[in-house]
Amino acid sequence: MALKPMLFSAVTFIIAVTSLVSAQTMRGNSQAGQSVYQQHCLRCHGKQLDGNGPDSRDLIVRPTNLLSQASRAKTDWELLVTIANGALFTPMHDFRGKLTDEQMLDVMAYIRSVAPFDRVS
Ligand code: HEC
């Protein structure tokens, strides 16, 4: 039985998630986030965050337009989960381990400064 490794990854996941949740009450730094974005996200999500980055043409699954109503209606938490874990079977890989929690919060703050949260009423 592979119970032990499963339990281990479940525990690691919970620790990672709770550290992000508790960190969410702190605001990221959007200026620092802009340079994280330019370095790691722009080639797919584009300069305007509209999903038209230089690499987007070559991808089978198009990068999300982060300005779209659908993305703006998602909570920071929902978007952070995708940033940290990636989206399965798409070019959006996971950034956990590549970016620090702080860098993920920073890039989240940058995204929100350009595309503020907007829940459709
Ligand atoms: C190699 C291309 C690529 C890179 C680099 C990339 N993304 Fe993505 N991203 C995607 C794709 C493709 C999707 C859409 C996945 C889907 O449709 O399920 C996506 C989805 C997302 C979503 C989910 C949006 C939503 O509405 O659910 C967020 C948030 C996101 N990316 C943020 C980022 C951030 C922040 C970075 C940089 C740290 C980044 N991405 C880097 C390709 C990329």
PDB file of C-alpha atoms and ligand atoms in Angstrom:
ATOM      1  CA  MET A   1       0.000   0.000   0.000  1.00  0.00           C
ATOM      2  CA  ALA A   2       1.268   3.409  -0.909  1.00  0.00           C
ATOM      3  CA  LEU A   3      -0.515   4.999   2.027  1.00  0.00           C
ATOM      4  CA  LYS A   4       2.528   6.636   3.547  1.00  0.00           C
ATOM      5  CA  PRO A   5       3.586   8.641   0.474  1.00  0.00           C
ATOM      6  CA  MET A   6      -0.054   9.605  -0.082  1.00  0.00           C
ATOM      7  CA  LEU A   7      -0.365  10.796   3.466  1.00  0.00           C
ATOM      8  CA  PHE A   8       2.900  12.662   3.147  1.00  0.00           C
ATOM      9  CA  SER A   9       1.818  14.526   0.030  1.00  0.00           C
ATOM     10  CA  ALA A  10      -1.573  15.280   1.580  1.00  0.00           C
ATOM     11  CA  VAL A  11       0.120  16.786   4.603  1.00  0.00           C
ATOM     12  CA  THR A  12       2.572  18.767   2.470  1.00  0.00           C
ATOM     13  CA  PHE A  13      -0.324  20.039   0.383  1.00  0.00           C
ATOM     14  CA  ILE A  14      -2.262  21.163   3.461  1.00  0.00           C
ATOM     15  CA  ILE A  15       0.785  22.950   4.856  1.00  0.00           C
ATOM     16  CA  ALA A  16       1.428  24.677   1.526  1.00  0.00           C
ATOM     17  CA  VAL A  17      -2.212  25.686   1.199  1.00  0.00           C
ATOM     18  CA  THR A  18      -2.550  27.016   4.735  1.00  0.00           C
ATOM     19  CA  SER A  19       0.640  29.019   4.372  1.00  0.00           C
ATOM     20  CA  LEU A  20      -0.837  30.655   1.276  1.00  0.00           C
ATOM     21  CA  VAL A  21      -4.193  31.243   2.974  1.00  0.00           C
ATOM     22  CA  SER A  22      -2.661  32.853   6.024  1.00  0.00           C
ATOM     23  CA  ALA A  23      -0.422  34.892   3.785  1.00  0.00           C
ATOM     24  CA  GLN A  24      -3.447  36.069   1.847  1.00  0.00           C
ATOM     25  CA  THR A  25      -4.405  38.482   4.590  1.00  0.00           C
ATOM     26  CA  MET A  26      -1.127  40.234   3.786  1.00  0.00           C
ATOM     27  CA  ARG A  27      -1.055  42.141   0.556  1.00  0.00           C
ATOM     28  CA  GLY A  28       1.537  41.346  -2.044  1.00  0.00           C
ATOM     29  CA  ASN A  29       3.670  44.079  -3.521  1.00  0.00           C
ATOM     30  CA  SER A  30       2.343  44.800  -6.992  1.00  0.00           C
ATOM     31  CA  GLN A  31       5.521  46.540  -8.148  1.00  0.00           C
ATOM     32  CA  ALA A  32       7.644  43.541  -7.293  1.00  0.00           C
ATOM     33  CA  GLY A  33       4.879  41.442  -8.829  1.00  0.00           C
ATOM     34  CA  GLN A  34       5.170  43.278 -12.121  1.00  0.00           C
ATOM     35  CA  SER A  35       8.740  42.141 -12.612  1.00  0.00           C
ATOM     36  CA  VAL A  36       7.825  38.576 -11.611  1.00  0.00           C
ATOM     37  CA  TYR A  37       5.055  38.778 -14.204  1.00  0.00           C
ATOM     38  CA  GLN A  38       7.352  40.100 -16.911  1.00  0.00           C
ATOM     39  CA  GLN A  39       9.867  37.387 -16.251  1.00  0.00           C
ATOM     40  CA  HIS A  40       7.579  34.366 -15.830  1.00  0.00           C
ATOM     41  CA  CYS A  41       4.109  35.079 -17.218  1.00  0.00           C
ATOM     42  CA  LEU A  42       4.236  37.696 -19.966  1.00  0.00           C
ATOM     43  CA  ARG A  43       5.341  35.358 -22.748  1.00  0.00           C
ATOM     44  CA  CYS A  44       2.013  33.525 -22.465  1.00  0.00           C
ATOM     45  CA  HIS A  45      -0.454  35.899 -20.785  1.00  0.00           C
ATOM     46  CA  GLY A  46       0.797  38.963 -22.660  1.00  0.00           C
ATOM     47  CA  LYS A  47       1.865  42.465 -21.799  1.00  0.00           C
ATOM     48  CA  GLN A  48      -1.761  43.558 -21.328  1.00  0.00           C
ATOM     49  CA  LEU A  49      -2.708  40.346 -19.430  1.00  0.00           C
ATOM     50  CA  ASP A  50      -5.090  39.588 -22.296  1.00  0.00           C
ATOM     51  CA  GLY A  51      -3.663  36.150 -23.077  1.00  0.00           C
ATOM     52  CA  ASN A  52      -1.887  37.283 -26.239  1.00  0.00           C
ATOM     53  CA  GLY A  53       1.734  36.868 -25.235  1.00  0.00           C
ATOM     54  CA  PRO A  54       4.382  36.093 -27.872  1.00  0.00           C
ATOM     55  CA  ASP A  55       4.294  32.349 -27.108  1.00  0.00           C
ATOM     56  CA  SER A  56       0.497  32.084 -26.968  1.00  0.00           C
ATOM     57  CA  ARG A  57       0.105  31.340 -30.681  1.00  0.00           C
ATOM     58  CA  ASP A  58       2.025  28.087 -30.403  1.00  0.00           C
ATOM     59  CA  LEU A  59      -0.023  26.707 -27.530  1.00  0.00           C
ATOM     60  CA  ILE A  60      -2.871  24.244 -27.973  1.00  0.00           C
ATOM     61  CA  VAL A  61      -4.636  25.581 -24.888  1.00  0.00           C
ATOM     62  CA  ARG A  62      -4.709  29.364 -25.059  1.00  0.00           C
ATOM     63  CA  PRO A  63      -3.467  31.283 -22.029  1.00  0.00           C
ATOM     64  CA  THR A  64      -6.308  32.794 -20.034  1.00  0.00           C
ATOM     65  CA  ASN A  65      -7.258  36.397 -20.676  1.00  0.00           C
ATOM     66  CA  LEU A  66      -6.815  37.589 -17.113  1.00  0.00           C
ATOM     67  CA  LEU A  67      -8.853  40.727 -17.897  1.00  0.00           C
ATOM     68  CA  SER A  68     -11.907  38.624 -18.747  1.00  0.00           C
ATOM     69  CA  GLN A  69     -14.974  38.785 -16.553  1.00  0.00           C
ATOM     70  CA  ALA A  70     -14.572  35.079 -15.831  1.00  0.00           C
ATOM     71  CA  SER A  71     -11.089  35.560 -14.353  1.00  0.00           C
ATOM     72  CA  ARG A  72     -11.958  38.773 -12.549  1.00  0.00           C
ATOM     73  CA  ALA A  73     -14.877  37.022 -10.858  1.00  0.00           C
ATOM     74  CA  LYS A  74     -12.527  34.475  -9.333  1.00  0.00           C
ATOM     75  CA  THR A  75     -11.125  35.107  -5.879  1.00  0.00           C
ATOM     76  CA  ASP A  76      -7.414  35.680  -5.276  1.00  0.00           C
ATOM     77  CA  TRP A  77      -7.447  32.296  -3.596  1.00  0.00           C
ATOM     78  CA  GLU A  78      -8.808  30.524  -6.698  1.00  0.00           C
ATOM     79  CA  LEU A  79      -6.215  32.153  -8.940  1.00  0.00           C
ATOM     80  CA  LEU A  80      -3.396  31.481  -6.483  1.00  0.00           C
ATOM     81  CA  VAL A  81      -4.274  27.792  -6.443  1.00  0.00           C
ATOM     82  CA  THR A  82      -3.803  27.731 -10.226  1.00  0.00           C
ATOM     83  CA  ILE A  83      -0.567  29.699 -10.037  1.00  0.00           C
ATOM     84  CA  ALA A  84       0.826  27.392  -7.346  1.00  0.00           C
ATOM     85  CA  ASN A  85      -0.470  24.080  -8.721  1.00  0.00           C
ATOM     86  CA  GLY A  86      -0.832  24.789 -12.422  1.00  0.00           C
ATOM     87  CA  ALA A  87      -3.741  23.667 -14.576  1.00  0.00           C
ATOM     88  CA  LEU A  88      -3.573  19.962 -15.373  1.00  0.00           C
ATOM     89  CA  PHE A  89      -2.976  19.041 -19.027  1.00  0.00           C
ATOM     90  CA  THR A  90      -2.369  22.631 -20.097  1.00  0.00           C
ATOM     91  CA  PRO A  91       0.820  24.640 -20.653  1.00  0.00           C
ATOM     92  CA  MET A  92       0.103  26.390 -17.337  1.00  0.00           C
ATOM     93  CA  HIS A  93       2.586  24.563 -15.152  1.00  0.00           C
ATOM     94  CA  ASP A  94       2.898  24.901 -11.391  1.00  0.00           C
ATOM     95  CA  PHE A  95       4.988  27.688  -9.962  1.00  0.00           C
ATOM     96  CA  ARG A  96       5.382  26.210  -6.486  1.00  0.00           C
ATOM     97  CA  GLY A  97       9.085  25.698  -5.954  1.00  0.00           C
ATOM     98  CA  LYS A  98       9.929  28.056  -8.824  1.00  0.00           C
ATOM     99  CA  LEU A  99       8.529  31.146  -7.158  1.00  0.00           C
ATOM    100  CA  THR A 100       8.416  31.809  -3.424  1.00  0.00           C
ATOM    101  CA  ASP A 101       5.023  32.246  -1.700  1.00  0.00           C
ATOM    102  CA  GLU A 102       5.843  35.927  -1.479  1.00  0.00           C
ATOM    103  CA  GLN A 103       6.539  36.183  -5.217  1.00  0.00           C
ATOM    104  CA  MET A 104       3.210  34.453  -5.921  1.00  0.00           C
ATOM    105  CA  LEU A 105       1.409  36.972  -3.690  1.00  0.00           C
ATOM    106  CA  ASP A 106       3.288  39.798  -5.386  1.00  0.00           C
ATOM    107  CA  VAL A 107       2.305  38.645  -8.870  1.00  0.00           C
ATOM    108  CA  MET A 108      -1.281  38.201  -7.629  1.00  0.00           C
ATOM    109  CA  ALA A 109      -1.258  41.794  -6.357  1.00  0.00           C
ATOM    110  CA  TYR A 110       0.030  42.940  -9.747  1.00  0.00           C
ATOM    111  CA  ILE A 111      -2.717  41.029 -11.593  1.00  0.00           C
ATOM    112  CA  ARG A 112      -5.363  42.563  -9.292  1.00  0.00           C
ATOM    113  CA  SER A 113      -3.953  46.048  -9.823  1.00  0.00           C
ATOM    114  CA  VAL A 114      -4.567  45.661 -13.563  1.00  0.00           C
ATOM    115  CA  ALA A 115      -7.635  43.393 -13.411  1.00  0.00           C
ATOM    116  CA  PRO A 116      -9.454  44.086 -10.115  1.00  0.00           C
ATOM    117  CA  PHE A 117     -11.696  41.478  -8.521  1.00  0.00           C
ATOM    118  CA  ASP A 118     -15.221  41.860  -9.882  1.00  0.00           C
ATOM    119  CA  ARG A 119     -17.876  39.353  -8.909  1.00  0.00           C
ATOM    120  CA  VAL A 120     -20.776  39.463 -11.359  1.00  0.00           C
ATOM    121  CA  SER A 121     -23.911  40.370  -9.469  1.00  0.00           C
TER     122      SER A 121
HETATM  123  C1  HEC B   1       3.575  28.491 -21.008  1.00  0.00           C
HETATM  124  C2  HEC B   1       2.513  29.449 -20.939  1.00  0.00           C
HETATM  125  C3  HEC B   1       2.108  30.032 -19.601  1.00  0.00           C
HETATM  126  C4  HEC B   1       2.906  30.662 -18.679  1.00  0.00           C
HETATM  127  C5  HEC B   1       4.407  30.918 -18.736  1.00  0.00           C
HETATM  128  C6  HEC B   1       2.023  31.076 -17.616  1.00  0.00           C
HETATM  129  N1  HEC B   1       0.740  30.704 -17.874  1.00  0.00           N
HETATM  130 FE1  HEC B   1      -0.891  31.011 -16.715  1.00  0.00          FE
HETATM  131  N2  HEC B   1      -2.035  29.950 -17.964  1.00  0.00           N
HETATM  132  C7  HEC B   1      -1.613  29.403 -19.162  1.00  0.00           C
HETATM  133  C8  HEC B   1      -2.712  28.683 -19.765  1.00  0.00           C
HETATM  134  C9  HEC B   1      -2.657  27.932 -21.088  1.00  0.00           C
HETATM  135  C10 HEC B   1      -3.807  28.801 -18.899  1.00  0.00           C
HETATM  136  C11 HEC B   1      -5.207  28.276 -19.132  1.00  0.00           C
HETATM  137  C12 HEC B   1      -5.397  26.932 -18.473  1.00  0.00           C
HETATM  138  C13 HEC B   1      -6.806  26.452 -18.711  1.00  0.00           C
HETATM  139  O1  HEC B   1      -7.472  26.884 -19.638  1.00  0.00           O
HETATM  140  O2  HEC B   1      -7.239  25.630 -17.905  1.00  0.00           O
HETATM  141  C14 HEC B   1      -3.347  29.616 -17.764  1.00  0.00           C
HETATM  142  C15 HEC B   1      -4.136  29.953 -16.674  1.00  0.00           C
HETATM  143  C16 HEC B   1      -3.743  30.822 -15.674  1.00  0.00           C
HETATM  144  C17 HEC B   1      -4.593  31.275 -14.584  1.00  0.00           C
HETATM  145  C18 HEC B   1      -6.033  30.855 -14.325  1.00  0.00           C
HETATM  146  C19 HEC B   1      -6.968  31.945 -14.738  1.00  0.00           C
HETATM  147  C20 HEC B   1      -8.392  31.645 -14.415  1.00  0.00           C
HETATM  148  O3  HEC B   1      -9.250  32.485 -14.728  1.00  0.00           O
HETATM  149  O4  HEC B   1      -8.677  30.588 -13.855  1.00  0.00           O
HETATM  150  C21 HEC B   1      -3.851  32.140 -13.842  1.00  0.00           C
HETATM  151  C22 HEC B   1      -4.289  32.905 -12.606  1.00  0.00           C
HETATM  152  C23 HEC B   1      -2.546  32.209 -14.448  1.00  0.00           C
HETATM  153  N3  HEC B   1      -2.523  31.393 -15.549  1.00  0.00           N
HETATM  154  C24 HEC B   1      -1.526  32.998 -13.964  1.00  0.00           C
HETATM  155  C25 HEC B   1      -0.216  32.894 -14.405  1.00  0.00           C
HETATM  156  C26 HEC B   1       0.891  33.550 -13.767  1.00  0.00           C
HETATM  157  C27 HEC B   1       0.789  34.471 -12.569  1.00  0.00           C
HETATM  158  C28 HEC B   1       2.007  33.191 -14.451  1.00  0.00           C
HETATM  159  C29 HEC B   1       3.429  33.560 -14.152  1.00  0.00           C
HETATM  160  C30 HEC B   1       3.895  33.358 -12.793  1.00  0.00           C
HETATM  161  C31 HEC B   1       1.596  32.324 -15.549  1.00  0.00           C
HETATM  162  N4  HEC B   1       0.241  32.164 -15.480  1.00  0.00           N
HETATM  163  C32 HEC B   1       2.442  31.770 -16.491  1.00  0.00           C
HETATM  164  C33 HEC B   1      -0.354  29.503 -19.712  1.00  0.00           C
HETATM  165  C34 HEC B   1       0.751  30.043 -19.089  1.00  0.00           C
END
